[in-house]
Amino acid sequence: MSDLIQAVLDSEEKHDLRSFLSELSQQEKRYWLRNDILNVYNEYCAQYQTSQQFSTSSSLGKLIYYTQEIIQDGSSFCFIVRPKIASQEVYRLTADLSVEPMTVQELLDLRDRFVNRFHPNEGDLLELDFGPFYDYSPIIRDPKNIGKGVQFLNRYLSSKLFQDPKQWLEGLFVFLSLHQYNGVQLLINNRIQSQKQLSEQVKKAIAFVSDRPSEEPYEEFRFQLQTMGFEPGWGNTATRVRETLSILDELIDSPDPQTLEAFISRIPMIFRIVLVSPHGWFGQEGVLGRPDTGGQVVYLLDQAKSLEKQLQEDAILAGLEGLNVEPKVIILTRLIPNSDGTLCSQRLEKIYGTENAWILRVPFREFNPNVTQNWISRFEIWPYLETYAIDAEKELLAEFQGRPDLIVGNYSDGNLVAFLLSRRLGVTQCIIAHAFEKSKYLFSNLYWQDLEDKYHFSIQFTADLLAMNAANFIISSTYQEIVGTPDSVGQYESYKCFTMPDLYHVVNGIELFSPKFNVVPPGVNENYFFPYTRTQDRIESDRQRIEEMLFTLEDSAHIFGKLDDPGKRPLLSIARLDRIKNLTGLAECFGQSKELQEHCNLILVAGKLRVEESGDNEEREEIVKLYRIIEQYNLQGKIRWLGVRLSKTDSGELYRVIADHQGIFVQPALFEAFGLTILEAMISGLPTFATQFGGPLEIIQDQINGFYINPTNLEETATKILNFVNKCDQNPNYWYEISQRSIDRVYSTYTWKIHTHKLLSLARIYGFWNFISKENREDLLRYIEALFYLIYKPRAQQLLEQHQYR
């Protein structure tokens, strides 16, 4: 029995619970989500004039707070209770308050019956259960340690291995002897024949380099070290070599997890990386206007540049300059023949500002040229990914002149291709989801059949399950992306247990407590986005041009709205014009608040100005809605809408110009997986108000270096912004305080340098543990392959057949 339910039944509040269930039974709805439940409960409390204490702190109030869903089934109610993060309990309550627990299978059956009320499913459905494959893996116990997988793994496996020193040293010795670069031996050579000899020679080498001048280059004593059995890879100077060998010496004599991580992080074992983004429309110029590609392009280009730079630095520090080591990073994407004048039809494109980072474009095979010659929506590309992976493998092997050392998937499509490539090549695989469609679209799994023609969620959610379970490690931008918050379900958590009626039941889709999860937030590109106070790095002509564009330029083709008073404090928001980004909600919030209009102007940088210019249905709807709101609230003269595509240089200066005017950045998304524009605004020095739904909860510390808003509560949002504006008017230093704290927050946590250092450290450590623990994942991978061929592939084939007739 749930403690929460038992507490109610043991008190006088059981009468209130009975009354509350009676209220639910009188409603038209039969399925309530958390917000619905809270609304009904608040109405109940208002109707019966209960005390504030009863509403929030009573046993019933606590039960309601932790209840995620309620489903009415005849005269009984199914309560899905989430008493703590990553935990779910299911109970059936009857009108007379008898309670019985329900199994996951019973819950999924009930959800199916709710959808198929008039055509109930006959017979059992396929059940997907990944749980048994995690039985042989270590599992994190404390929910607060979810997302710190590598720290847990180090502690767990270290303690296990260190109990058997002989096995540990033998594994370490073999691991060190394996490393090569282009056929050249690294770290140790065949003069060291055993782990015992390794221990002896390390001490001799430490004594030798300790007598050398600290900054003496490695090449000057390379020969002496080689005669002792040590090849390049230990360091570029005598000091660095001594440090690395000393860490190894400590690891051999008295191993502990911290020393192990410090040592493995120095090992030169990654030189070639693939970042997979097959969706396409990926380039460095002219591609950001296409729906759902902009953020992906910016993120991956920044990541590729930072990774190449870090790999180069690591190679130099390891003393590999004499070997002409050239780390290489490839962004693998799709070649699109009809590329609208962009370079998306070019096979190979060097990434600006790099020495050896490239965009490699591989075309989809030509099943129907009317489709495959053109850009294909992310919802439609699934039939082409298997053959794409086969073709991409050949191209990558040719470009690298060998296998890559690490494959990183991005988004659902990229993660599936990363799995297929990793399986074929035997390479460590990492996935980064960024955002799952399953979390964006309410009831998307339950009503998948109604949405299938448009979104093909049956294929996509299957791909997500396969990729996340196949990955060696998973990177998320935030903790709550994995397991949410005390009152919201995480994106990965939503895959734990769900049904797709008439297709399959997922009784255990992912182990949330697996150490494969690691929180590694992305960074902000400091070349383009930096504080407005760094005037020496700003170009005056750019500043004047952006100033004019924001406030006074008349350009009917790209700008809507002339400001009556350009001197008012600007509220800025930058996003795509789609429903989830909710710019229309911000405009309505501004329109409803006369006081906000008195103090501020609203400036939106958002996509297209005209319906006929957009090829995206959702964007067209939002354009129409935005014009309607401007008309409804008579916002002419108070709002300015820029339908422009900005370069990163201009974007950075735009934030800074708004900061020059002591402006505010508002991010009003209904849900935001992470929030790169938030980082860009904060590092520029803009006080930022951002949605409380999603990643911004972890970026911003509320009222310290920014503010949370509930974008569904327009009045509350307006009040929060007004309170800040009034505080700034009363105390001019307040704006500067929040501005500086915003800048400090980004520099301390959200730079690409921090991101890539952590990513490469993870890749090395997971690679090491995969080797040393000899974990056999073949049963899991065979299960995933079976699901790929039995579920994914037939459905993808059906979609391909539809494409043949376009």
PDB file of C-alpha atoms in Angstrom, residues 361-586:
ATOM      1  CA  ARG A 361      27.577  14.350 -46.599  1.00  0.00           C
ATOM      2  CA  VAL A 362      26.352  10.953 -47.711  1.00  0.00           C
ATOM      3  CA  PRO A 363      23.182  10.776 -49.849  1.00  0.00           C
ATOM      4  CA  PHE A 364      20.151   8.629 -49.184  1.00  0.00           C
ATOM      5  CA  ARG A 365      19.810   5.883 -51.740  1.00  0.00           C
ATOM      6  CA  GLU A 366      17.516   6.816 -54.603  1.00  0.00           C
ATOM      7  CA  PHE A 367      14.290   4.919 -54.060  1.00  0.00           C
ATOM      8  CA  ASN A 368      12.088   7.692 -55.468  1.00  0.00           C
ATOM      9  CA  PRO A 369      14.068  10.695 -56.768  1.00  0.00           C
ATOM     10  CA  ASN A 370      11.060  12.979 -56.186  1.00  0.00           C
ATOM     11  CA  VAL A 371      11.626  12.352 -52.484  1.00  0.00           C
ATOM     12  CA  THR A 372      15.320  11.512 -52.055  1.00  0.00           C
ATOM     13  CA  GLN A 373      16.618  14.367 -54.203  1.00  0.00           C
ATOM     14  CA  ASN A 374      15.060  16.854 -51.757  1.00  0.00           C
ATOM     15  CA  TRP A 375      15.085  17.739 -48.087  1.00  0.00           C
ATOM     16  CA  ILE A 376      12.963  15.288 -46.059  1.00  0.00           C
ATOM     17  CA  SER A 377      11.279  16.183 -42.764  1.00  0.00           C
ATOM     18  CA  ARG A 378      12.678  14.569 -39.622  1.00  0.00           C
ATOM     19  CA  PHE A 379       9.361  12.733 -39.294  1.00  0.00           C
ATOM     20  CA  GLU A 380       9.771  11.067 -42.705  1.00  0.00           C
ATOM     21  CA  ILE A 381      13.409   9.963 -42.964  1.00  0.00           C
ATOM     22  CA  TRP A 382      13.150   6.612 -41.187  1.00  0.00           C
ATOM     23  CA  PRO A 383      13.027   4.280 -44.248  1.00  0.00           C
ATOM     24  CA  TYR A 384      16.451   5.456 -45.447  1.00  0.00           C
ATOM     25  CA  LEU A 385      18.558   5.152 -42.301  1.00  0.00           C
ATOM     26  CA  GLU A 386      19.632   1.511 -42.478  1.00  0.00           C
ATOM     27  CA  THR A 387      21.062   1.738 -45.997  1.00  0.00           C
ATOM     28  CA  TYR A 388      22.411   5.182 -45.100  1.00  0.00           C
ATOM     29  CA  ALA A 389      24.425   3.655 -42.242  1.00  0.00           C
ATOM     30  CA  ILE A 390      25.821   0.988 -44.587  1.00  0.00           C
ATOM     31  CA  ASP A 391      26.904   3.619 -47.124  1.00  0.00           C
ATOM     32  CA  ALA A 392      28.218   5.963 -44.438  1.00  0.00           C
ATOM     33  CA  GLU A 393      30.419   3.209 -42.997  1.00  0.00           C
ATOM     34  CA  LYS A 394      32.349   2.933 -46.269  1.00  0.00           C
ATOM     35  CA  GLU A 395      32.735   6.702 -46.547  1.00  0.00           C
ATOM     36  CA  LEU A 396      33.956   7.060 -42.957  1.00  0.00           C
ATOM     37  CA  LEU A 397      36.502   4.266 -43.288  1.00  0.00           C
ATOM     38  CA  ALA A 398      37.843   5.970 -46.416  1.00  0.00           C
ATOM     39  CA  GLU A 399      38.019   9.421 -44.800  1.00  0.00           C
ATOM     40  CA  PHE A 400      39.644   8.232 -41.586  1.00  0.00           C
ATOM     41  CA  GLN A 401      41.814   5.594 -43.287  1.00  0.00           C
ATOM     42  CA  GLY A 402      40.552   3.303 -40.541  1.00  0.00           C
ATOM     43  CA  ARG A 403      37.895   3.094 -37.871  1.00  0.00           C
ATOM     44  CA  PRO A 404      36.801   6.056 -35.745  1.00  0.00           C
ATOM     45  CA  ASP A 405      37.467   5.904 -31.998  1.00  0.00           C
ATOM     46  CA  LEU A 406      34.124   7.360 -30.905  1.00  0.00           C
ATOM     47  CA  ILE A 407      30.674   7.751 -32.502  1.00  0.00           C
ATOM     48  CA  VAL A 408      28.283  10.342 -31.071  1.00  0.00           C
ATOM     49  CA  GLY A 409      24.647  10.290 -32.194  1.00  0.00           C
ATOM     50  CA  ASN A 410      22.415  13.353 -32.126  1.00  0.00           C
ATOM     51  CA  TYR A 411      18.617  13.354 -32.006  1.00  0.00           C
ATOM     52  CA  SER A 412      16.487  10.264 -32.633  1.00  0.00           C
ATOM     53  CA  ASP A 413      17.625   9.686 -36.221  1.00  0.00           C
ATOM     54  CA  GLY A 414      21.306  10.270 -35.485  1.00  0.00           C
ATOM     55  CA  ASN A 415      21.180   8.024 -32.443  1.00  0.00           C
ATOM     56  CA  LEU A 416      19.771   5.148 -34.481  1.00  0.00           C
ATOM     57  CA  VAL A 417      22.450   5.560 -37.172  1.00  0.00           C
ATOM     58  CA  ALA A 418      25.108   5.790 -34.425  1.00  0.00           C
ATOM     59  CA  PHE A 419      23.883   2.423 -33.088  1.00  0.00           C
ATOM     60  CA  LEU A 420      23.936   0.813 -36.546  1.00  0.00           C
ATOM     61  CA  LEU A 421      27.450   2.155 -37.248  1.00  0.00           C
ATOM     62  CA  SER A 422      28.775   1.253 -33.815  1.00  0.00           C
ATOM     63  CA  ARG A 423      27.420  -2.272 -34.155  1.00  0.00           C
ATOM     64  CA  ARG A 424      29.113  -2.720 -37.526  1.00  0.00           C
ATOM     65  CA  LEU A 425      32.418  -1.094 -36.560  1.00  0.00           C
ATOM     66  CA  GLY A 426      32.719  -2.214 -32.930  1.00  0.00           C
ATOM     67  CA  VAL A 427      33.230   1.355 -31.699  1.00  0.00           C
ATOM     68  CA  THR A 428      32.211   3.066 -28.437  1.00  0.00           C
ATOM     69  CA  GLN A 429      28.837   4.736 -28.939  1.00  0.00           C
ATOM     70  CA  CYS A 430      27.451   7.805 -27.172  1.00  0.00           C
ATOM     71  CA  ILE A 431      24.027   9.335 -27.773  1.00  0.00           C
ATOM     72  CA  ILE A 432      22.695  12.836 -27.142  1.00  0.00           C
ATOM     73  CA  ALA A 433      18.921  13.141 -27.461  1.00  0.00           C
ATOM     74  CA  HIS A 434      18.642  16.959 -27.098  1.00  0.00           C
ATOM     75  CA  ALA A 435      14.842  16.625 -27.105  1.00  0.00           C
ATOM     76  CA  PHE A 436      12.438  13.736 -27.574  1.00  0.00           C
ATOM     77  CA  GLU A 437       9.277  14.199 -29.622  1.00  0.00           C
ATOM     78  CA  LYS A 438       7.522  11.930 -27.112  1.00  0.00           C
ATOM     79  CA  SER A 439       7.762  14.666 -24.481  1.00  0.00           C
ATOM     80  CA  LYS A 440       6.658  17.438 -26.829  1.00  0.00           C
ATOM     81  CA  TYR A 441       3.371  15.933 -27.988  1.00  0.00           C
ATOM     82  CA  LEU A 442       0.810  15.124 -25.315  1.00  0.00           C
ATOM     83  CA  PHE A 443      -0.448  11.520 -25.404  1.00  0.00           C
ATOM     84  CA  SER A 444       1.736  10.946 -28.481  1.00  0.00           C
ATOM     85  CA  ASN A 445       2.237   7.264 -27.641  1.00  0.00           C
ATOM     86  CA  LEU A 446      -1.348   6.633 -26.524  1.00  0.00           C
ATOM     87  CA  TYR A 447      -2.898   8.076 -29.683  1.00  0.00           C
ATOM     88  CA  TRP A 448      -0.051   7.212 -32.028  1.00  0.00           C
ATOM     89  CA  GLN A 449      -2.454   5.729 -34.582  1.00  0.00           C
ATOM     90  CA  ASP A 450      -4.222   9.077 -35.011  1.00  0.00           C
ATOM     91  CA  LEU A 451      -0.846  10.818 -35.460  1.00  0.00           C
ATOM     92  CA  GLU A 452       0.917   8.167 -37.516  1.00  0.00           C
ATOM     93  CA  ASP A 453       0.269   9.598 -40.980  1.00  0.00           C
ATOM     94  CA  LYS A 454       1.825  12.913 -39.960  1.00  0.00           C
ATOM     95  CA  TYR A 455       4.519  11.998 -37.425  1.00  0.00           C
ATOM     96  CA  HIS A 456       5.248   8.218 -37.664  1.00  0.00           C
ATOM     97  CA  PHE A 457       5.810   8.013 -33.935  1.00  0.00           C
ATOM     98  CA  SER A 458       5.646   4.202 -33.943  1.00  0.00           C
ATOM     99  CA  ILE A 459       8.948   4.173 -35.832  1.00  0.00           C
ATOM    100  CA  GLN A 460      10.543   7.040 -33.961  1.00  0.00           C
ATOM    101  CA  PHE A 461       9.760   5.827 -30.430  1.00  0.00           C
ATOM    102  CA  THR A 462      11.006   2.366 -31.361  1.00  0.00           C
ATOM    103  CA  ALA A 463      14.233   3.921 -32.661  1.00  0.00           C
ATOM    104  CA  ASP A 464      14.613   5.854 -29.392  1.00  0.00           C
ATOM    105  CA  LEU A 465      14.258   2.680 -27.314  1.00  0.00           C
ATOM    106  CA  LEU A 466      16.822   0.809 -29.401  1.00  0.00           C
ATOM    107  CA  ALA A 467      19.428   3.586 -29.416  1.00  0.00           C
ATOM    108  CA  MET A 468      19.239   4.512 -25.735  1.00  0.00           C
ATOM    109  CA  ASN A 469      19.620   0.891 -24.634  1.00  0.00           C
ATOM    110  CA  ALA A 470      22.413   0.145 -27.123  1.00  0.00           C
ATOM    111  CA  ALA A 471      24.521   3.186 -26.162  1.00  0.00           C
ATOM    112  CA  ASN A 472      27.703   2.695 -24.130  1.00  0.00           C
ATOM    113  CA  PHE A 473      26.981   6.013 -22.476  1.00  0.00           C
ATOM    114  CA  ILE A 474      24.348   8.750 -22.729  1.00  0.00           C
ATOM    115  CA  ILE A 475      24.886  12.471 -22.397  1.00  0.00           C
ATOM    116  CA  SER A 476      22.035  14.687 -21.249  1.00  0.00           C
ATOM    117  CA  SER A 477      22.120  18.444 -20.909  1.00  0.00           C
ATOM    118  CA  THR A 478      20.337  18.405 -17.558  1.00  0.00           C
ATOM    119  CA  TYR A 479      19.439  16.061 -14.711  1.00  0.00           C
ATOM    120  CA  GLN A 480      15.728  16.540 -15.293  1.00  0.00           C
ATOM    121  CA  GLU A 481      16.081  15.502 -18.927  1.00  0.00           C
ATOM    122  CA  ILE A 482      16.652  12.034 -17.444  1.00  0.00           C
ATOM    123  CA  VAL A 483      14.275  11.862 -14.476  1.00  0.00           C
ATOM    124  CA  GLY A 484      12.467  15.196 -14.293  1.00  0.00           C
ATOM    125  CA  THR A 485      11.741  17.004 -11.047  1.00  0.00           C
ATOM    126  CA  PRO A 486       9.696  16.041  -7.960  1.00  0.00           C
ATOM    127  CA  ASP A 487       6.578  17.146  -9.841  1.00  0.00           C
ATOM    128  CA  SER A 488       7.406  16.384 -13.484  1.00  0.00           C
ATOM    129  CA  VAL A 489       8.448  13.281 -15.410  1.00  0.00           C
ATOM    130  CA  GLY A 490      11.811  13.313 -17.224  1.00  0.00           C
ATOM    131  CA  GLN A 491      12.162  12.758 -20.971  1.00  0.00           C
ATOM    132  CA  TYR A 492      14.004   9.461 -20.570  1.00  0.00           C
ATOM    133  CA  GLU A 493      11.711   8.517 -17.699  1.00  0.00           C
ATOM    134  CA  SER A 494       8.751   8.752 -20.084  1.00  0.00           C
ATOM    135  CA  TYR A 495      10.215   5.712 -21.900  1.00  0.00           C
ATOM    136  CA  LYS A 496      10.282   3.586 -18.746  1.00  0.00           C
ATOM    137  CA  CYS A 497       6.710   2.330 -19.078  1.00  0.00           C
ATOM    138  CA  PHE A 498       4.219   3.135 -21.842  1.00  0.00           C
ATOM    139  CA  THR A 499       1.875   1.596 -24.357  1.00  0.00           C
ATOM    140  CA  MET A 500       1.374   2.026 -28.061  1.00  0.00           C
ATOM    141  CA  PRO A 501      -2.050   0.389 -28.351  1.00  0.00           C
ATOM    142  CA  ASP A 502      -2.265  -2.429 -30.892  1.00  0.00           C
ATOM    143  CA  LEU A 503       1.532  -2.299 -31.387  1.00  0.00           C
ATOM    144  CA  TYR A 504       3.362  -3.108 -28.149  1.00  0.00           C
ATOM    145  CA  HIS A 505       3.619  -2.580 -24.408  1.00  0.00           C
ATOM    146  CA  VAL A 506       6.829  -1.279 -22.879  1.00  0.00           C
ATOM    147  CA  VAL A 507       7.007  -2.638 -19.338  1.00  0.00           C
ATOM    148  CA  ASN A 508      10.612  -1.527 -18.809  1.00  0.00           C
ATOM    149  CA  GLY A 509      12.022   0.633 -21.571  1.00  0.00           C
ATOM    150  CA  ILE A 510      15.175   1.994 -19.929  1.00  0.00           C
ATOM    151  CA  GLU A 511      17.044   1.595 -16.645  1.00  0.00           C
ATOM    152  CA  LEU A 512      17.098   5.135 -15.254  1.00  0.00           C
ATOM    153  CA  PHE A 513      19.559   4.148 -12.513  1.00  0.00           C
ATOM    154  CA  SER A 514      22.117   2.845 -15.004  1.00  0.00           C
ATOM    155  CA  PRO A 515      25.580   4.458 -14.794  1.00  0.00           C
ATOM    156  CA  LYS A 516      25.460   5.045 -18.557  1.00  0.00           C
ATOM    157  CA  PHE A 517      23.709   8.408 -17.890  1.00  0.00           C
ATOM    158  CA  ASN A 518      25.907  11.501 -17.524  1.00  0.00           C
ATOM    159  CA  VAL A 519      24.908  15.167 -17.353  1.00  0.00           C
ATOM    160  CA  VAL A 520      27.221  17.201 -19.594  1.00  0.00           C
ATOM    161  CA  PRO A 521      25.588  20.493 -20.615  1.00  0.00           C
ATOM    162  CA  PRO A 522      26.574  22.156 -23.897  1.00  0.00           C
ATOM    163  CA  GLY A 523      28.531  25.358 -24.011  1.00  0.00           C
ATOM    164  CA  VAL A 524      28.096  28.756 -25.542  1.00  0.00           C
ATOM    165  CA  ASN A 525      30.373  29.924 -28.359  1.00  0.00           C
ATOM    166  CA  GLU A 526      32.527  32.582 -26.722  1.00  0.00           C
ATOM    167  CA  ASN A 527      33.853  33.847 -30.054  1.00  0.00           C
ATOM    168  CA  TYR A 528      30.426  35.305 -30.846  1.00  0.00           C
ATOM    169  CA  PHE A 529      28.661  35.562 -27.490  1.00  0.00           C
ATOM    170  CA  PHE A 530      30.446  37.541 -24.796  1.00  0.00           C
ATOM    171  CA  PRO A 531      29.563  40.289 -22.273  1.00  0.00           C
ATOM    172  CA  TYR A 532      28.380  43.664 -23.544  1.00  0.00           C
ATOM    173  CA  THR A 533      31.005  45.250 -21.276  1.00  0.00           C
ATOM    174  CA  ARG A 534      33.866  43.932 -23.449  1.00  0.00           C
ATOM    175  CA  THR A 535      33.716  47.022 -25.614  1.00  0.00           C
ATOM    176  CA  GLN A 536      37.232  46.451 -26.956  1.00  0.00           C
ATOM    177  CA  ASP A 537      35.991  43.272 -28.708  1.00  0.00           C
ATOM    178  CA  ARG A 538      32.919  44.909 -30.241  1.00  0.00           C
ATOM    179  CA  ILE A 539      32.876  46.452 -33.708  1.00  0.00           C
ATOM    180  CA  GLU A 540      31.294  49.880 -33.658  1.00  0.00           C
ATOM    181  CA  SER A 541      29.852  49.672 -37.174  1.00  0.00           C
ATOM    182  CA  ASP A 542      28.135  46.370 -36.278  1.00  0.00           C
ATOM    183  CA  ARG A 543      26.762  47.870 -33.089  1.00  0.00           C
ATOM    184  CA  GLN A 544      25.281  50.851 -34.940  1.00  0.00           C
ATOM    185  CA  ARG A 545      23.785  48.632 -37.661  1.00  0.00           C
ATOM    186  CA  ILE A 546      22.150  46.285 -35.138  1.00  0.00           C
ATOM    187  CA  GLU A 547      20.947  49.247 -33.056  1.00  0.00           C
ATOM    188  CA  GLU A 548      19.223  50.696 -36.097  1.00  0.00           C
ATOM    189  CA  MET A 549      17.724  47.338 -37.078  1.00  0.00           C
ATOM    190  CA  LEU A 550      16.334  46.776 -33.592  1.00  0.00           C
ATOM    191  CA  PHE A 551      14.812  50.176 -32.989  1.00  0.00           C
ATOM    192  CA  THR A 552      14.429  52.448 -36.026  1.00  0.00           C
ATOM    193  CA  LEU A 553      15.107  50.813 -39.407  1.00  0.00           C
ATOM    194  CA  GLU A 554      12.119  50.764 -41.765  1.00  0.00           C
ATOM    195  CA  ASP A 555      12.182  47.571 -43.826  1.00  0.00           C
ATOM    196  CA  SER A 556       8.751  46.265 -44.685  1.00  0.00           C
ATOM    197  CA  ALA A 557      10.209  43.089 -46.194  1.00  0.00           C
ATOM    198  CA  HIS A 558      11.865  41.935 -42.967  1.00  0.00           C
ATOM    199  CA  ILE A 559      10.563  44.072 -40.087  1.00  0.00           C
ATOM    200  CA  PHE A 560       7.029  44.581 -38.809  1.00  0.00           C
ATOM    201  CA  GLY A 561       6.176  47.376 -36.401  1.00  0.00           C
ATOM    202  CA  LYS A 562       7.475  50.857 -35.661  1.00  0.00           C
ATOM    203  CA  LEU A 563       8.139  51.751 -32.014  1.00  0.00           C
ATOM    204  CA  ASP A 564       6.444  54.917 -30.752  1.00  0.00           C
ATOM    205  CA  ASP A 565       9.029  55.274 -27.982  1.00  0.00           C
ATOM    206  CA  PRO A 566      12.289  53.401 -28.774  1.00  0.00           C
ATOM    207  CA  GLY A 567      13.709  54.562 -25.422  1.00  0.00           C
ATOM    208  CA  LYS A 568      11.578  52.189 -23.353  1.00  0.00           C
ATOM    209  CA  ARG A 569      13.303  49.182 -21.789  1.00  0.00           C
ATOM    210  CA  PRO A 570      13.359  46.407 -24.441  1.00  0.00           C
ATOM    211  CA  LEU A 571      12.006  42.897 -23.794  1.00  0.00           C
ATOM    212  CA  LEU A 572      13.739  40.555 -26.260  1.00  0.00           C
ATOM    213  CA  SER A 573      12.843  37.038 -27.304  1.00  0.00           C
ATOM    214  CA  ILE A 574      14.487  34.949 -30.042  1.00  0.00           C
ATOM    215  CA  ALA A 575      13.069  31.639 -31.247  1.00  0.00           C
ATOM    216  CA  ARG A 576      11.485  29.736 -34.081  1.00  0.00           C
ATOM    217  CA  LEU A 577       7.837  30.508 -34.612  1.00  0.00           C
ATOM    218  CA  ASP A 578       6.378  27.221 -33.532  1.00  0.00           C
ATOM    219  CA  ARG A 579       3.844  26.316 -30.878  1.00  0.00           C
ATOM    220  CA  ILE A 580       6.268  24.923 -28.300  1.00  0.00           C
ATOM    221  CA  LYS A 581       8.493  28.055 -28.361  1.00  0.00           C
ATOM    222  CA  ASN A 582       5.369  30.065 -27.471  1.00  0.00           C
ATOM    223  CA  LEU A 583       6.330  33.523 -28.758  1.00  0.00           C
ATOM    224  CA  THR A 584       2.643  34.154 -29.370  1.00  0.00           C
ATOM    225  CA  GLY A 585       2.058  33.422 -25.674  1.00  0.00           C
ATOM    226  CA  LEU A 586       4.641  36.077 -24.753  1.00  0.00           C
TER     227      LEU A 586
END
